[in-house]
PDB file of C-alpha atoms in Angstrom:
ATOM      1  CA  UNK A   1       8.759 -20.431  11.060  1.00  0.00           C
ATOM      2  CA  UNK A   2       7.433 -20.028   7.682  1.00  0.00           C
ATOM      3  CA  UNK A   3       7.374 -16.626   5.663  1.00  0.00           C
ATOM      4  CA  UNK A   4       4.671 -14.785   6.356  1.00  0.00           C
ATOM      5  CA  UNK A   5       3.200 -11.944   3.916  1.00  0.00           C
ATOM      6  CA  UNK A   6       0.033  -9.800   3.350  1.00  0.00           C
ATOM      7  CA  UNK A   7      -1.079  -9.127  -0.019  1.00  0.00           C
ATOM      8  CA  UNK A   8      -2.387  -5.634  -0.035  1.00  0.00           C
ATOM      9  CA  UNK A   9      -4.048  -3.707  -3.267  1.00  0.00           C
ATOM     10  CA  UNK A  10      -5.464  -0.473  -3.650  1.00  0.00           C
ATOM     11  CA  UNK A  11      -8.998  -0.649  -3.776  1.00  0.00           C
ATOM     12  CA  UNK A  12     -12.273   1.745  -4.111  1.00  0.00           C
ATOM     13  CA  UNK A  13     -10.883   4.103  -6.403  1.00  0.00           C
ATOM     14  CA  UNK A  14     -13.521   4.524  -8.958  1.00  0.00           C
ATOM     15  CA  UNK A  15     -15.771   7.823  -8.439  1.00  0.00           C
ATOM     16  CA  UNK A  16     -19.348   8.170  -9.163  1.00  0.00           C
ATOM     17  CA  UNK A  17     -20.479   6.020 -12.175  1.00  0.00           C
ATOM     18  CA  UNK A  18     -16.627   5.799 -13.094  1.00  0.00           C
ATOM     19  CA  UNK A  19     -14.798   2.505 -12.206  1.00  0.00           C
ATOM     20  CA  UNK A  20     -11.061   1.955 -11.777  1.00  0.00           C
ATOM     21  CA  UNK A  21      -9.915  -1.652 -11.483  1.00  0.00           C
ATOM     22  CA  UNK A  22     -11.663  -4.825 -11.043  1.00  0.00           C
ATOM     23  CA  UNK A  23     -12.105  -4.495  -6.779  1.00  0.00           C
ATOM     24  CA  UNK A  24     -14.288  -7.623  -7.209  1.00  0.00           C
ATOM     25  CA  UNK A  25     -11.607  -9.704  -8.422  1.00  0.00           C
ATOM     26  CA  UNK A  26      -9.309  -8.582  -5.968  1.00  0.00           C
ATOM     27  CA  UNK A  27     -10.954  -9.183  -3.246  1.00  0.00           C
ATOM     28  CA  UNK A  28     -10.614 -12.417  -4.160  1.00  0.00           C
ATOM     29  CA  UNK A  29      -7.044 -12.976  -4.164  1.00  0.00           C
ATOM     30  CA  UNK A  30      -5.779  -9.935  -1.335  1.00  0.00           C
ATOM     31  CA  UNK A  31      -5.745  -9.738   2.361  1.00  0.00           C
ATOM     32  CA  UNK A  32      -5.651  -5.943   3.005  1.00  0.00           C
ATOM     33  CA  UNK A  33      -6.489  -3.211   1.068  1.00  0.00           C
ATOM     34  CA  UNK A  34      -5.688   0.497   0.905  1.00  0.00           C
ATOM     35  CA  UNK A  35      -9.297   2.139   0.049  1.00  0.00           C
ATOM     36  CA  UNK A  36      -9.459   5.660  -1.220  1.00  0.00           C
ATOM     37  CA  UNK A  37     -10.572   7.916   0.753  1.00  0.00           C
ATOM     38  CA  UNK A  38     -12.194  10.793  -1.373  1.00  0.00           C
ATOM     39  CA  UNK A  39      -9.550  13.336  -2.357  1.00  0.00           C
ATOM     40  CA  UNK A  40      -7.787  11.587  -5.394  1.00  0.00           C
ATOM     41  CA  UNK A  41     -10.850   8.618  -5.911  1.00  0.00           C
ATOM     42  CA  UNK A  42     -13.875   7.195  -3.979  1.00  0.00           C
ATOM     43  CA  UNK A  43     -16.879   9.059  -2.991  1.00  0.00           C
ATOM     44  CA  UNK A  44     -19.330   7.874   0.302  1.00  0.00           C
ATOM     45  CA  UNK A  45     -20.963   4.929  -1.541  1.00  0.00           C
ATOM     46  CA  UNK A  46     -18.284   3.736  -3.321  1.00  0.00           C
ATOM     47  CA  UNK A  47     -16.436   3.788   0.322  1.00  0.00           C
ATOM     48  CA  UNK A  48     -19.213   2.481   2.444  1.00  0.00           C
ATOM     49  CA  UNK A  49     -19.624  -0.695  -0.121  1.00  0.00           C
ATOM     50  CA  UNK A  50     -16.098  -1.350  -0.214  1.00  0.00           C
ATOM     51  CA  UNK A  51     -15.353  -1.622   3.500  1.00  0.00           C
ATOM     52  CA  UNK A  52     -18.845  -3.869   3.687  1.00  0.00           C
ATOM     53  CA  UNK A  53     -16.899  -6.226   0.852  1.00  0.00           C
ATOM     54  CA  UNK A  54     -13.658  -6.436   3.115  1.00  0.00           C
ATOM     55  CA  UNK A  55     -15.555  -7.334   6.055  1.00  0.00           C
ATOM     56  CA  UNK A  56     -17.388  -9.818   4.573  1.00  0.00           C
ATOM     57  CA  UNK A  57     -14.250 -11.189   3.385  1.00  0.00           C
ATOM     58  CA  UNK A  58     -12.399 -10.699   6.102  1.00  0.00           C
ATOM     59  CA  UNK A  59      -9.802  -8.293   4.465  1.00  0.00           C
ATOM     60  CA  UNK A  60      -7.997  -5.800   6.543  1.00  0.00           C
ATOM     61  CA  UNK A  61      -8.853  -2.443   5.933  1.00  0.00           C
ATOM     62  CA  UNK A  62      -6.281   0.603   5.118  1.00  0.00           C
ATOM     63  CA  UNK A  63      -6.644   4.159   4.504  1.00  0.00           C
ATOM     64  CA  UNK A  64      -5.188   5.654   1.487  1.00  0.00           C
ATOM     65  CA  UNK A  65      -5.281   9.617   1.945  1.00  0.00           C
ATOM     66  CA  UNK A  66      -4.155  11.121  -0.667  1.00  0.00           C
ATOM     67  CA  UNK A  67      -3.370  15.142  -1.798  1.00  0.00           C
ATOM     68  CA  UNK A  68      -6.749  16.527  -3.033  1.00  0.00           C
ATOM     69  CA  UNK A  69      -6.060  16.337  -6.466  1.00  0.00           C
ATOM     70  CA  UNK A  70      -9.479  14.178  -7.432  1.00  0.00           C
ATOM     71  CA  UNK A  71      -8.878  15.616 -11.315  1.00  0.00           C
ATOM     72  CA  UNK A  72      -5.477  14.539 -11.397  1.00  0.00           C
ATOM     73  CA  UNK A  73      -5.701  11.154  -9.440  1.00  0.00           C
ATOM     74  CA  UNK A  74      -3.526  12.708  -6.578  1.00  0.00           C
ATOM     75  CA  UNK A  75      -0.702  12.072  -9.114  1.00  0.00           C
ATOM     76  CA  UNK A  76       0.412  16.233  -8.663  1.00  0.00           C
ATOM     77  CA  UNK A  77       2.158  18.023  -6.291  1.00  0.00           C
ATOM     78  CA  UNK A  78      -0.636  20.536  -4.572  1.00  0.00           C
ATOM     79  CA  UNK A  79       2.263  22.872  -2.750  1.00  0.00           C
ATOM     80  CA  UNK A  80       0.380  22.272   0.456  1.00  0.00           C
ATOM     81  CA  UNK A  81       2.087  23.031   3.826  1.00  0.00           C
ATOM     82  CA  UNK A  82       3.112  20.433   5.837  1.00  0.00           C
ATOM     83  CA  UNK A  83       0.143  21.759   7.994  1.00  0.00           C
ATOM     84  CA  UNK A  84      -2.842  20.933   5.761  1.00  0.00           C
ATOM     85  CA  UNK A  85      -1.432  17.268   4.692  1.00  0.00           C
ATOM     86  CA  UNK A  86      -1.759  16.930   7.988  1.00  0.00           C
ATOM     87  CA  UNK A  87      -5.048  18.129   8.223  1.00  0.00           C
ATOM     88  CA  UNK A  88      -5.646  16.600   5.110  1.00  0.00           C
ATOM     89  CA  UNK A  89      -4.903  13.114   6.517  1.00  0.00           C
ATOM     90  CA  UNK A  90      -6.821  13.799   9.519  1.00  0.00           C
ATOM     91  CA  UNK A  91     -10.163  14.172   7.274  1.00  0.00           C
ATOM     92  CA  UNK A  92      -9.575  11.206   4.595  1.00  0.00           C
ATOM     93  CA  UNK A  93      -8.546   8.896   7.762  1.00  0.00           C
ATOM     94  CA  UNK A  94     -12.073  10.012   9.934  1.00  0.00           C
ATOM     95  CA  UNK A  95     -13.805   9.495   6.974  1.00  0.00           C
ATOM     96  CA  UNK A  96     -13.057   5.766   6.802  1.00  0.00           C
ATOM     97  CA  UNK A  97     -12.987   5.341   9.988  1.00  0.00           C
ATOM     98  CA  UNK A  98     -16.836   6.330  10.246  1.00  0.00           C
ATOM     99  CA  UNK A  99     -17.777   3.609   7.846  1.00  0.00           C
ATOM    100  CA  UNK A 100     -15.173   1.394   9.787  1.00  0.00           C
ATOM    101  CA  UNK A 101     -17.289   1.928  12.770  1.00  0.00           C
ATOM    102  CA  UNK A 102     -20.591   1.520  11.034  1.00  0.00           C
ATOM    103  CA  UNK A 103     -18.979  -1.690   9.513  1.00  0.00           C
ATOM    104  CA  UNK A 104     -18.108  -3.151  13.385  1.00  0.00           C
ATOM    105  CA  UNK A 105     -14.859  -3.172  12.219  1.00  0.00           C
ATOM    106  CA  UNK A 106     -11.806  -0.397  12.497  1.00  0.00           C
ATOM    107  CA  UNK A 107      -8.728   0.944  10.018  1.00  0.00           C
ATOM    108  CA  UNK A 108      -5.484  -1.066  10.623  1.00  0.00           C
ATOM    109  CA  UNK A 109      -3.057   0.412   8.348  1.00  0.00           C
ATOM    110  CA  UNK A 110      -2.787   3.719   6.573  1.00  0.00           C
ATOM    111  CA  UNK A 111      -0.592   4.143   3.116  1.00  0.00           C
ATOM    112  CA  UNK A 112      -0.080   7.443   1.151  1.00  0.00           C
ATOM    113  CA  UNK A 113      -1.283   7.416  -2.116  1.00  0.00           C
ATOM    114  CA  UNK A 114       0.124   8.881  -5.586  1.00  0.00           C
ATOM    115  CA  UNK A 115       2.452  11.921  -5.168  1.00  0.00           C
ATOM    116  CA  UNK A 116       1.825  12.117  -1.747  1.00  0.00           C
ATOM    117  CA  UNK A 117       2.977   8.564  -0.872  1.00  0.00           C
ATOM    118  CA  UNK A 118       6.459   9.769  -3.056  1.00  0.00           C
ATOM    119  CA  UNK A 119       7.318  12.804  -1.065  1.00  0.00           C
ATOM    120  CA  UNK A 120       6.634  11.251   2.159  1.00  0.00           C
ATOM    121  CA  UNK A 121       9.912   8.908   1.905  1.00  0.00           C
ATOM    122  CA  UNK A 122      11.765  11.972   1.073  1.00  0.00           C
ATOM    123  CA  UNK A 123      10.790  14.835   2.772  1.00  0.00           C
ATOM    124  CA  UNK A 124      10.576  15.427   6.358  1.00  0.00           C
ATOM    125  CA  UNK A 125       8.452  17.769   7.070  1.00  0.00           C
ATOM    126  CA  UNK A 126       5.403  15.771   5.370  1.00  0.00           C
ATOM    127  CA  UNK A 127       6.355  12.652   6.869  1.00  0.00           C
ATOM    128  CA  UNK A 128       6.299  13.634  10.335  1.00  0.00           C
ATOM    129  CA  UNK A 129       2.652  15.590   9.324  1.00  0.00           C
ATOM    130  CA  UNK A 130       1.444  12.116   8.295  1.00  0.00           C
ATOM    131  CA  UNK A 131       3.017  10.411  11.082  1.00  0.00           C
ATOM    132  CA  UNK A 132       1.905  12.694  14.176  1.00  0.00           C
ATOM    133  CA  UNK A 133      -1.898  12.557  12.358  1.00  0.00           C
ATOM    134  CA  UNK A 134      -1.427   8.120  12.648  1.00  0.00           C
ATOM    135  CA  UNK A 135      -0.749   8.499  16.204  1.00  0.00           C
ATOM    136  CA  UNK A 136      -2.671  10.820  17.306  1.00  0.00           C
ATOM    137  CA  UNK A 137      -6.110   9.496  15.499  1.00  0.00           C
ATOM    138  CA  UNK A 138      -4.765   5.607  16.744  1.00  0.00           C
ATOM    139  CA  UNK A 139      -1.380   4.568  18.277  1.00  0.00           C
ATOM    140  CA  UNK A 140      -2.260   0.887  16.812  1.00  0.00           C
ATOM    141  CA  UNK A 141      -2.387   2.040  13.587  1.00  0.00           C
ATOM    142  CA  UNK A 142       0.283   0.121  10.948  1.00  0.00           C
ATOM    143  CA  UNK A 143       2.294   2.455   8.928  1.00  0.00           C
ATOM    144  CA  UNK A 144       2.888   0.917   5.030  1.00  0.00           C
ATOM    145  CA  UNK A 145       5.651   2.368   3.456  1.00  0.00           C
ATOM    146  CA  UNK A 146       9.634   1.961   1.901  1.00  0.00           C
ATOM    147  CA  UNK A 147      12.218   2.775   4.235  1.00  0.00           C
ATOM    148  CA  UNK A 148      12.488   6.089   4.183  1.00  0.00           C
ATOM    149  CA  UNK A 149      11.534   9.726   6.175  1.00  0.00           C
ATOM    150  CA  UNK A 150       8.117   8.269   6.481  1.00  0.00           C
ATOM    151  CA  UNK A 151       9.037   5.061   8.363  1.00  0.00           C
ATOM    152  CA  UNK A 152      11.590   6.981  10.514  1.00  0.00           C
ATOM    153  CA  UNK A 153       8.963   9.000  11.677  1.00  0.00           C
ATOM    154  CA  UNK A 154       6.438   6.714  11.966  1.00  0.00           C
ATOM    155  CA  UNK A 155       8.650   4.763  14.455  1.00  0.00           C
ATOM    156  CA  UNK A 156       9.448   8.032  15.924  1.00  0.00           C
ATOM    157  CA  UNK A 157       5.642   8.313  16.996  1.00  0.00           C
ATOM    158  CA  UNK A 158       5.872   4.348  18.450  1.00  0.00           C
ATOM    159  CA  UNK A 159       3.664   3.156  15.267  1.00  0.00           C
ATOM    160  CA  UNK A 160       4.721  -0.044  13.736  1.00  0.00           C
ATOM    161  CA  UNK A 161       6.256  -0.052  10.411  1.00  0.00           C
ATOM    162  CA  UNK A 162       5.459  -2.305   7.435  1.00  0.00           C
ATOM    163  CA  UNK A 163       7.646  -2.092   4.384  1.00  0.00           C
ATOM    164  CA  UNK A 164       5.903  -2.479   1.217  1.00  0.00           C
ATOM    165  CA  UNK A 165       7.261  -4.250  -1.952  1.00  0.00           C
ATOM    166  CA  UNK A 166       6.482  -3.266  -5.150  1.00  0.00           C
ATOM    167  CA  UNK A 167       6.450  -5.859  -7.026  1.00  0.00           C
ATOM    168  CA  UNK A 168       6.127  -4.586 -10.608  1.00  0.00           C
ATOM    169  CA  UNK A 169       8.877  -1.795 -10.423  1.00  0.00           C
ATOM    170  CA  UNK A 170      12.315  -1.814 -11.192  1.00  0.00           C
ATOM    171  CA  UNK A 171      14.557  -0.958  -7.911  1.00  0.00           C
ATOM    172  CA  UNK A 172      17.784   0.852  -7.647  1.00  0.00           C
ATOM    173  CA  UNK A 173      20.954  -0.184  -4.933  1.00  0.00           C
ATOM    174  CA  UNK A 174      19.760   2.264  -2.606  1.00  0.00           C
ATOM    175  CA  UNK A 175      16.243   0.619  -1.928  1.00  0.00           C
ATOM    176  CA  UNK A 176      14.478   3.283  -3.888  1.00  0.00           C
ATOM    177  CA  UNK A 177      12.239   3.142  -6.843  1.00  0.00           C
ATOM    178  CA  UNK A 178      13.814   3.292 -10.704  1.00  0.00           C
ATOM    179  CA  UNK A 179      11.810   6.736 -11.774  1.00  0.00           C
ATOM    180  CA  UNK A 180       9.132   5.709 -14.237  1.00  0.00           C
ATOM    181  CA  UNK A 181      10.729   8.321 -16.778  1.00  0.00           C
ATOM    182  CA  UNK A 182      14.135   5.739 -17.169  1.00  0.00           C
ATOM    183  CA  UNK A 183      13.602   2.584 -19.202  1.00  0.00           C
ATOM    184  CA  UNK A 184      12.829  -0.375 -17.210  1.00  0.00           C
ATOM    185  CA  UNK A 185      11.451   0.950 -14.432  1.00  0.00           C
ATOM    186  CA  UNK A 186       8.022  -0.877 -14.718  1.00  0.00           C
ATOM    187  CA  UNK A 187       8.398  -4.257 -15.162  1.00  0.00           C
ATOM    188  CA  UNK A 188       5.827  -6.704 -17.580  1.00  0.00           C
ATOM    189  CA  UNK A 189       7.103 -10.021 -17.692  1.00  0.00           C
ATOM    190  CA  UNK A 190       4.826 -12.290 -15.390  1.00  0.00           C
ATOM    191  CA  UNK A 191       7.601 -15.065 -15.108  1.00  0.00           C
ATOM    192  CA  UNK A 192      10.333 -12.747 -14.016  1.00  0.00           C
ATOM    193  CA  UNK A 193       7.616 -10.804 -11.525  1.00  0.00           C
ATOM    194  CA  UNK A 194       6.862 -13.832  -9.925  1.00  0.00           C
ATOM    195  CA  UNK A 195      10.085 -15.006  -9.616  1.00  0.00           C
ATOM    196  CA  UNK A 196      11.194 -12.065  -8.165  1.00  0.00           C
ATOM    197  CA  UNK A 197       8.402 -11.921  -5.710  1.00  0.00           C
ATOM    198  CA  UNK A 198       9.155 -15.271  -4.608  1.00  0.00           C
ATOM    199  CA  UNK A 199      13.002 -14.704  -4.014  1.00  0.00           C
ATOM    200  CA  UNK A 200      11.776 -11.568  -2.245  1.00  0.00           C
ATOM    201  CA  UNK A 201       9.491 -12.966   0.347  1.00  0.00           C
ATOM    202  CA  UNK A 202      11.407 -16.513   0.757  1.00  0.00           C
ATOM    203  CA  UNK A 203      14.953 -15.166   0.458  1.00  0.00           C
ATOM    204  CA  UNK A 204      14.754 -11.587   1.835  1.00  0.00           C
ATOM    205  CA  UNK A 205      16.859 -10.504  -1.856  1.00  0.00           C
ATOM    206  CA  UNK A 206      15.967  -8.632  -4.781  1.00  0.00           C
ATOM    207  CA  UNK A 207      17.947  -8.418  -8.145  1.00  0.00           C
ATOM    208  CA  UNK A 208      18.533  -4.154  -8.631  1.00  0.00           C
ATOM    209  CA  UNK A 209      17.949  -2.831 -11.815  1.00  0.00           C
ATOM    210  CA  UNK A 210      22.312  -2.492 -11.969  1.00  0.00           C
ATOM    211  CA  UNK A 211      22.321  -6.721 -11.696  1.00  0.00           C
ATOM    212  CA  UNK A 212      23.232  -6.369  -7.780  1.00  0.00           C
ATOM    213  CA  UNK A 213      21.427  -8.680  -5.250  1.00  0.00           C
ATOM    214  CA  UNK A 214      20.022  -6.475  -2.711  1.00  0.00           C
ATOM    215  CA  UNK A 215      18.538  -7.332   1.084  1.00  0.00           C
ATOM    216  CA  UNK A 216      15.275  -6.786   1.791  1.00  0.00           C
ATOM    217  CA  UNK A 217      12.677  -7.574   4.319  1.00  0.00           C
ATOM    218  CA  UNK A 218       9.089  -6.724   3.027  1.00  0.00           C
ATOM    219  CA  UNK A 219       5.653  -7.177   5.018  1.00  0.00           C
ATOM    220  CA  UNK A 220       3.478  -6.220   2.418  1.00  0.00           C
ATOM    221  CA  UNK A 221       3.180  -7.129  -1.388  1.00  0.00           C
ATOM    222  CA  UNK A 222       1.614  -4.261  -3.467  1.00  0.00           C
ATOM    223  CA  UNK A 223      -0.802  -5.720  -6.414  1.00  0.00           C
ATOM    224  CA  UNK A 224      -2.186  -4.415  -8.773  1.00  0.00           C
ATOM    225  CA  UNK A 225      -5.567  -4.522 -10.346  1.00  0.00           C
ATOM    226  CA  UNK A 226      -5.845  -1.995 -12.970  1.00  0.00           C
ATOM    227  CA  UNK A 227      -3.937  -2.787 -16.253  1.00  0.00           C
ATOM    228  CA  UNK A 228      -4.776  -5.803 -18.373  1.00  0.00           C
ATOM    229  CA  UNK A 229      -3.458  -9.100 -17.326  1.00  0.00           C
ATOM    230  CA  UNK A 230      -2.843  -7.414 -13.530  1.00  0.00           C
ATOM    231  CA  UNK A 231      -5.567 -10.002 -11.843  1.00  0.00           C
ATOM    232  CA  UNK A 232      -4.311 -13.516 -13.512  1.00  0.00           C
ATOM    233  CA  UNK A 233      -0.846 -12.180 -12.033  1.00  0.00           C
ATOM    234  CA  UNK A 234      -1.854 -11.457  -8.835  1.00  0.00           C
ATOM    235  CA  UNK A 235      -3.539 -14.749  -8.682  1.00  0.00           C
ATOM    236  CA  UNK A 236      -0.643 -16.370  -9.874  1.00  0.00           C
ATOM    237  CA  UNK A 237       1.399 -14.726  -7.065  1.00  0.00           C
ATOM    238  CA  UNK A 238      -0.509 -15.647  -4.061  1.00  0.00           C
ATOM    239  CA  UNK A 239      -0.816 -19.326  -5.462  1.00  0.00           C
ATOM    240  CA  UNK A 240       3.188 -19.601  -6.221  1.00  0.00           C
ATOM    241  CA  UNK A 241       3.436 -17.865  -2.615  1.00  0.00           C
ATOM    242  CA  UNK A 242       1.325 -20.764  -0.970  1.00  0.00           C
ATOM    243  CA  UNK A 243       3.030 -23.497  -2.911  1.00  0.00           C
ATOM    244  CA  UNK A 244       6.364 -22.246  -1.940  1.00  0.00           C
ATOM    245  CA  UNK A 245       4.719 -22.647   2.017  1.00  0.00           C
ATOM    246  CA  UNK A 246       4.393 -19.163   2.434  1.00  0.00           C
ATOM    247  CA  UNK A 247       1.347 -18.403   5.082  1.00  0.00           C
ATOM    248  CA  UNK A 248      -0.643 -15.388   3.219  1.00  0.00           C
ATOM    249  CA  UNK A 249      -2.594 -13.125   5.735  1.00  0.00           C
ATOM    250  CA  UNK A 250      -3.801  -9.864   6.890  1.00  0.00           C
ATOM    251  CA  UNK A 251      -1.209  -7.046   7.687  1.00  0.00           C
ATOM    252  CA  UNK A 252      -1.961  -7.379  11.260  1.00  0.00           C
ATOM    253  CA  UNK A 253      -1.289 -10.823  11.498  1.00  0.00           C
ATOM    254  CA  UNK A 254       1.280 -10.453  10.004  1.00  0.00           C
ATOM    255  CA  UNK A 255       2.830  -7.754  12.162  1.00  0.00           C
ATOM    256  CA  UNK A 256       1.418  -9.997  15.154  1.00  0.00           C
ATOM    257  CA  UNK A 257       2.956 -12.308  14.518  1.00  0.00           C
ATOM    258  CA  UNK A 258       6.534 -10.512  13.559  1.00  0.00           C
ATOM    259  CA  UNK A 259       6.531  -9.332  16.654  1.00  0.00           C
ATOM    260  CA  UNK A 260       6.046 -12.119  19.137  1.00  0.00           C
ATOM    261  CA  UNK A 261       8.985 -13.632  16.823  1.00  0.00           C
ATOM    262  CA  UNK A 262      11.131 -10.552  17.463  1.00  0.00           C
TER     263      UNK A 262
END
């Protein structure tokens, strides 16, 4: 069988009469989205048009809860309990899935934004919060993450797992991220991204930041939209993905179909 992939970006996080990323663009080349859910980006209109756009384009639609940090882009840590990120999931996820149901459509996947989405592959205690909040609001729900605490727990709860690949950072041996305060850890060449990207999905590898060849199985590509250049790559991606007879689809097709291959 042919790879399969999704190509997933995050989407709807403007706020008010302030814009973030070209979502039109996007929508264009992607077939899921995470879409902010109010706390670090996104307010009821910019939310409610959003989810219309994805199911006119038949995107699959993700949740991207965040800590309420709206000032700081949920980039800080808030010190919150493992209680209230639960909680806190809880309300960004209802949210969306209100305009969801409005929409005819539902939330497939759910993926932690900003500094949220970085302590939930390390610590516990939030991981399991955002996991027991997935499966209790909807055992169907997909899980995006790295291997880490959150995709333990999330198969702890019986909710399917799909790894994410960044494809724009710099990775160290152990499968985690190179911290964006080392040199090379974001990576700008379009040639090498793309390459990589390719060997990724079609080989299951991925070149480390130390030279070694890593394994990797990915679901997910994350693109971005938001820095100059970042659409024209993105295209480029999903076009070099489909000449290279990779089938590009919606996260749960693609975790359909992963599983009746399984």
């Amino acid at each position: 069988m042919n790879p399969m992939i999704d190509l997933v970006a995050d989407l709807g996080e403007g706020f008010g009469a302030y814009t973030i990323g070209d979502d039109s663009q996007l929508l264009e080349i992607v077939t899921s989205a995470n879409i902010a859910c109010g706390f670090h980006a996104g307010d009821p209109d910019i939310m409610a048009t959003t989810v219309a756009e994805c199911v006119r384009r038949g995107v699959g639609i993700g949740a991207h809860p965040s800590f309420p940090d709206l000032r700081g882009f949920g980039r800080r840590d808030m010190g919150l309990t493992a209680d209230e990120v639960r909680n806190d999931v809880l309300y960004q996820l209802g949210a969306l899935n209100g305009f969801a149901a409005f929409h005819g459509t539902k939330v497939t996947h759910i993926a932690p934004h900003g500094r949220l989405g970085n302590l939930v592959a390390v610590r516990a205690d939030y991981a399991n919060a955002v996991a027991e909040a997935a499966a209790r609001v909807d055992n169907e729900l997909i899980v995006v993450a790295q291997e880490g605490a959150l995709a333990t727990a999330a198969r702890s709860e019986g909710l399917d797992v799909a790894i994410v690949g960044i494809i724009d950072r710099a990775y160290q041996e152990d499968g985690t991220l190179v911290p964006r305060s080392q040199p090379g850890a974001v990576l700008h060449d379009s040639a090498e991204i793309v390459e990589r990207t390719l060997r990724m999905v079609t080989e299951g590898k991925l070149r480390c930041a130390n030279g070694v060849d890593m394994e990797i199985s990915v679901d997910t590509l994350l693109l971005h939209g938001d820095n100059p250049g970042a659409v024209d790559l993105a295209r480029l991606i999903r076009s070099e993905l489909v000449s290279a007879g990779v089938t590009v689809a919606p996260l749960a097709e693609v975790m359909d179909a992963k599983r009746k291959a399984a």
